[in-house]
PDB file of C-alpha atoms in Angstrom:
ATOM      1  CA  GLN A 595     112.927-144.788  71.306  1.00 94.00           C
ATOM      2  CA  VAL A 596     115.117-141.921  70.195  1.00 97.00           C
ATOM      3  CA  GLN A 597     114.359-140.474  66.785  1.00 98.00           C
ATOM      4  CA  LEU A 598     116.075-137.663  64.875  1.00 98.00           C
ATOM      5  CA  GLU A 599     114.329-136.544  61.692  1.00 98.00           C
ATOM      6  CA  GLU A 600     116.022-134.211  59.214  1.00 97.00           C
ATOM      7  CA  ALA A 601     114.139-131.991  56.768  1.00 97.00           C
ATOM      8  CA  GLY A 602     114.816-129.160  54.342  1.00 97.00           C
ATOM      9  CA  GLY A 603     117.146-130.762  51.826  1.00 97.00           C
ATOM     10  CA  GLY A 604     116.726-130.388  48.106  1.00 97.00           C
ATOM     11  CA  LEU A 605     118.200-129.035  44.885  1.00 98.00           C
ATOM     12  CA  VAL A 606     119.613-125.509  44.882  1.00 98.00           C
ATOM     13  CA  GLN A 607     121.711-123.396  42.523  1.00 98.00           C
ATOM     14  CA  ALA A 608     125.285-122.557  43.490  1.00 98.00           C
ATOM     15  CA  GLY A 609     125.315-119.391  45.556  1.00 98.00           C
ATOM     16  CA  GLY A 610     121.877-120.088  46.969  1.00 98.00           C
ATOM     17  CA  SER A 611     120.725-120.956  50.467  1.00 98.00           C
ATOM     18  CA  LEU A 612     118.955-123.749  52.314  1.00 98.00           C
ATOM     19  CA  ARG A 613     117.971-124.280  55.924  1.00 98.00           C
ATOM     20  CA  LEU A 614     117.998-127.792  57.319  1.00 98.00           C
ATOM     21  CA  SER A 615     116.143-128.765  60.453  1.00 98.00           C
ATOM     22  CA  CYS A 616     116.321-131.808  62.709  1.00 98.00           C
ATOM     23  CA  ALA A 617     113.476-132.576  65.095  1.00 98.00           C
ATOM     24  CA  ALA A 618     114.298-134.843  68.026  1.00 98.00           C
ATOM     25  CA  SER A 619     112.048-137.061  70.117  1.00 98.00           C
ATOM     26  CA  GLY A 620     112.523-139.739  72.759  1.00 97.00           C
ATOM     27  CA  LEU A 621     115.347-137.914  74.526  1.00 96.00           C
ATOM     28  CA  THR A 622     115.839-134.903  76.764  1.00 96.00           C
ATOM     29  CA  PHE A 623     116.851-132.574  73.961  1.00 96.00           C
ATOM     30  CA  SER A 624     118.120-129.774  76.195  1.00 96.00           C
ATOM     31  CA  ARG A 625     120.588-132.172  77.834  1.00 96.00           C
ATOM     32  CA  HIS A 626     122.203-133.260  74.558  1.00 98.00           C
ATOM     33  CA  HIS A 627     124.778-131.567  72.401  1.00 98.00           C
ATOM     34  CA  MET A 628     123.858-131.590  68.712  1.00 98.00           C
ATOM     35  CA  GLY A 629     125.871-131.846  65.536  1.00 98.00           C
ATOM     36  CA  TRP A 630     125.637-131.918  61.756  1.00 98.00           C
ATOM     37  CA  PHE A 631     127.700-134.203  59.532  1.00 98.00           C
ATOM     38  CA  ARG A 632     127.690-134.794  55.802  1.00 98.00           C
ATOM     39  CA  GLN A 633     128.748-137.505  53.389  1.00 98.00           C
ATOM     40  CA  GLY A 634     129.296-136.783  49.709  1.00 97.00           C
ATOM     41  CA  PRO A 635     129.384-139.401  46.925  1.00 91.00           C
ATOM     42  CA  GLY A 636     132.411-141.648  47.364  1.00 93.00           C
ATOM     43  CA  LYS A 637     133.550-139.761  50.460  1.00 95.00           C
ATOM     44  CA  GLU A 638     133.684-140.489  54.169  1.00 96.00           C
ATOM     45  CA  ARG A 639     131.367-138.806  56.609  1.00 97.00           C
ATOM     46  CA  GLU A 640     132.773-135.475  57.762  1.00 98.00           C
ATOM     47  CA  PHE A 641     132.021-133.032  60.542  1.00 98.00           C
ATOM     48  CA  VAL A 642     130.139-129.860  59.639  1.00 98.00           C
ATOM     49  CA  ALA A 643     129.041-128.096  62.828  1.00 98.00           C
ATOM     50  CA  ALA A 644     128.128-128.659  66.474  1.00 98.00           C
ATOM     51  CA  ILE A 645     126.313-126.776  69.223  1.00 98.00           C
ATOM     52  CA  ILE A 646     126.394-127.476  72.954  1.00 97.00           C
ATOM     53  CA  TRP A 647     123.322-128.223  75.032  1.00 95.00           C
ATOM     54  CA  ASN A 648     122.396-124.626  75.892  1.00 91.00           C
ATOM     55  CA  GLY A 649     123.520-123.066  72.621  1.00 91.00           C
ATOM     56  CA  GLY A 650     126.279-121.168  74.391  1.00 92.00           C
ATOM     57  CA  ASN A 651     129.046-122.363  72.112  1.00 96.00           C
ATOM     58  CA  THR A 652     129.243-123.518  68.504  1.00 97.00           C
ATOM     59  CA  PHE A 653     131.893-125.115  66.316  1.00 97.00           C
ATOM     60  CA  THR A 654     132.090-125.206  62.534  1.00 98.00           C
ATOM     61  CA  ALA A 655     134.397-126.958  60.115  1.00 98.00           C
ATOM     62  CA  ASP A 656     136.849-124.780  58.214  1.00 98.00           C
ATOM     63  CA  SER A 657     135.214-125.788  54.941  1.00 97.00           C
ATOM     64  CA  VAL A 658     131.915-124.137  55.913  1.00 98.00           C
ATOM     65  CA  LYS A 659     133.048-121.401  58.289  1.00 97.00           C
ATOM     66  CA  GLY A 660     131.464-118.082  57.408  1.00 97.00           C
ATOM     67  CA  ARG A 661     128.807-119.753  55.243  1.00 98.00           C
ATOM     68  CA  PHE A 662     126.963-122.178  57.549  1.00 98.00           C
ATOM     69  CA  THR A 663     125.410-121.412  60.934  1.00 98.00           C
ATOM     70  CA  ILE A 664     124.146-123.954  63.460  1.00 98.00           C
ATOM     71  CA  SER A 665     121.445-123.027  65.964  1.00 98.00           C
ATOM     72  CA  ARG A 666     118.920-124.745  68.219  1.00 97.00           C
ATOM     73  CA  ASP A 667     115.523-124.166  69.771  1.00 97.00           C
ATOM     74  CA  ASN A 668     115.255-126.285  72.898  1.00 96.00           C
ATOM     75  CA  ALA A 669     111.562-125.463  73.309  1.00 96.00           C
ATOM     76  CA  LYS A 670     110.950-127.111  69.926  1.00 97.00           C
ATOM     77  CA  SER A 671     113.570-129.864  70.362  1.00 97.00           C
ATOM     78  CA  THR A 672     114.983-128.823  67.001  1.00 98.00           C
ATOM     79  CA  VAL A 673     118.446-128.029  65.678  1.00 98.00           C
ATOM     80  CA  TYR A 674     118.996-126.057  62.462  1.00 98.00           C
ATOM     81  CA  LEU A 675     121.715-125.626  59.878  1.00 98.00           C
ATOM     82  CA  GLN A 676     121.491-122.427  57.837  1.00 98.00           C
ATOM     83  CA  MET A 677     123.539-122.864  54.664  1.00 98.00           C
ATOM     84  CA  ASN A 678     124.417-119.799  52.585  1.00 98.00           C
ATOM     85  CA  SER A 679     126.644-119.268  49.544  1.00 98.00           C
ATOM     86  CA  LEU A 680     126.330-122.928  48.661  1.00 98.00           C
ATOM     87  CA  LYS A 681     128.956-124.551  46.456  1.00 98.00           C
ATOM     88  CA  SER A 682     128.900-127.735  44.418  1.00 97.00           C
ATOM     89  CA  GLU A 683     131.289-129.282  46.948  1.00 96.00           C
ATOM     90  CA  ASP A 684     128.527-128.990  49.562  1.00 98.00           C
ATOM     91  CA  THR A 685     126.524-131.668  47.746  1.00 98.00           C
ATOM     92  CA  ALA A 686     126.044-134.500  50.235  1.00 98.00           C
ATOM     93  CA  VAL A 687     123.652-136.324  52.488  1.00 98.00           C
ATOM     94  CA  TYR A 688     123.431-134.293  55.685  1.00 98.00           C
ATOM     95  CA  TYR A 689     122.922-136.042  59.027  1.00 98.00           C
ATOM     96  CA  CYS A 690     122.087-134.661  62.436  1.00 98.00           C
ATOM     97  CA  ALA A 691     123.325-136.363  65.593  1.00 98.00           C
ATOM     98  CA  ALA A 692     122.932-136.097  69.376  1.00 98.00           C
ATOM     99  CA  ALA A 693     125.661-136.547  71.985  1.00 98.00           C
ATOM    100  CA  LYS A 694     125.443-137.094  75.731  1.00 97.00           C
ATOM    101  CA  SER A 695     129.060-136.044  76.188  1.00 94.00           C
ATOM    102  CA  GLY A 696     130.727-132.982  74.719  1.00 95.00           C
ATOM    103  CA  LEU A 697     134.235-134.434  74.597  1.00 95.00           C
ATOM    104  CA  ARG A 698     134.380-135.418  70.924  1.00 96.00           C
ATOM    105  CA  LEU A 699     131.867-133.288  69.070  1.00 96.00           C
ATOM    106  CA  ALA A 700     133.945-133.057  65.890  1.00 97.00           C
ATOM    107  CA  ALA A 701     134.028-136.845  65.466  1.00 97.00           C
ATOM    108  CA  SER A 702     131.268-139.248  64.466  1.00 97.00           C
ATOM    109  CA  SER A 703     132.257-141.534  67.350  1.00 97.00           C
ATOM    110  CA  GLY A 704     131.367-138.785  69.818  1.00 97.00           C
ATOM    111  CA  TYR A 705     127.639-139.078  69.137  1.00 98.00           C
ATOM    112  CA  ASP A 706     125.063-141.494  70.497  1.00 98.00           C
ATOM    113  CA  TYR A 707     122.105-141.039  68.137  1.00 98.00           C
ATOM    114  CA  TRP A 708     121.794-140.358  64.409  1.00 98.00           C
ATOM    115  CA  GLY A 709     119.131-139.281  61.973  1.00 98.00           C
ATOM    116  CA  GLN A 710     118.502-140.879  58.587  1.00 97.00           C
ATOM    117  CA  GLY A 711     119.862-137.968  56.576  1.00 97.00           C
ATOM    118  CA  THR A 712     118.557-135.504  54.009  1.00 98.00           C
ATOM    119  CA  GLN A 713     119.978-134.984  50.507  1.00 98.00           C
ATOM    120  CA  VAL A 714     121.390-131.594  49.530  1.00 98.00           C
ATOM    121  CA  THR A 715     122.348-131.139  45.878  1.00 98.00           C
ATOM    122  CA  VAL A 716     124.011-127.947  44.657  1.00 98.00           C
ATOM    123  CA  SER A 717     124.074-127.409  40.898  1.00 97.00           C
ATOM    124  CA  SER A 718     126.834-125.443  39.189  1.00 90.00           C
TER     125      SER A 718
END
């Protein structure tokens, strides 16, 4: 079965950096678009970033533009989220997701598979 496993979350001081990774198995990774979402306490899940199957195009939410970078390594079936200049508002559970279609990559409903999430906590 398909499995997406996030790693790299933790506690970091405001202004610091973290790199999240998501390793995929059970699917043809290079034929899926990948995305990152997050859900803070008491908030709905929101889009963070997406990358198409060959890495040729990326999309980032306005709230993280210029601070977060999404990338992928198809040989390792892994997608990454480099997070710099972290703010307290970035505190959330971060989820990776895989999509067969690239039509709705900024919406949760556009994805077919989801990871279990990794906690990122940014202290002030």
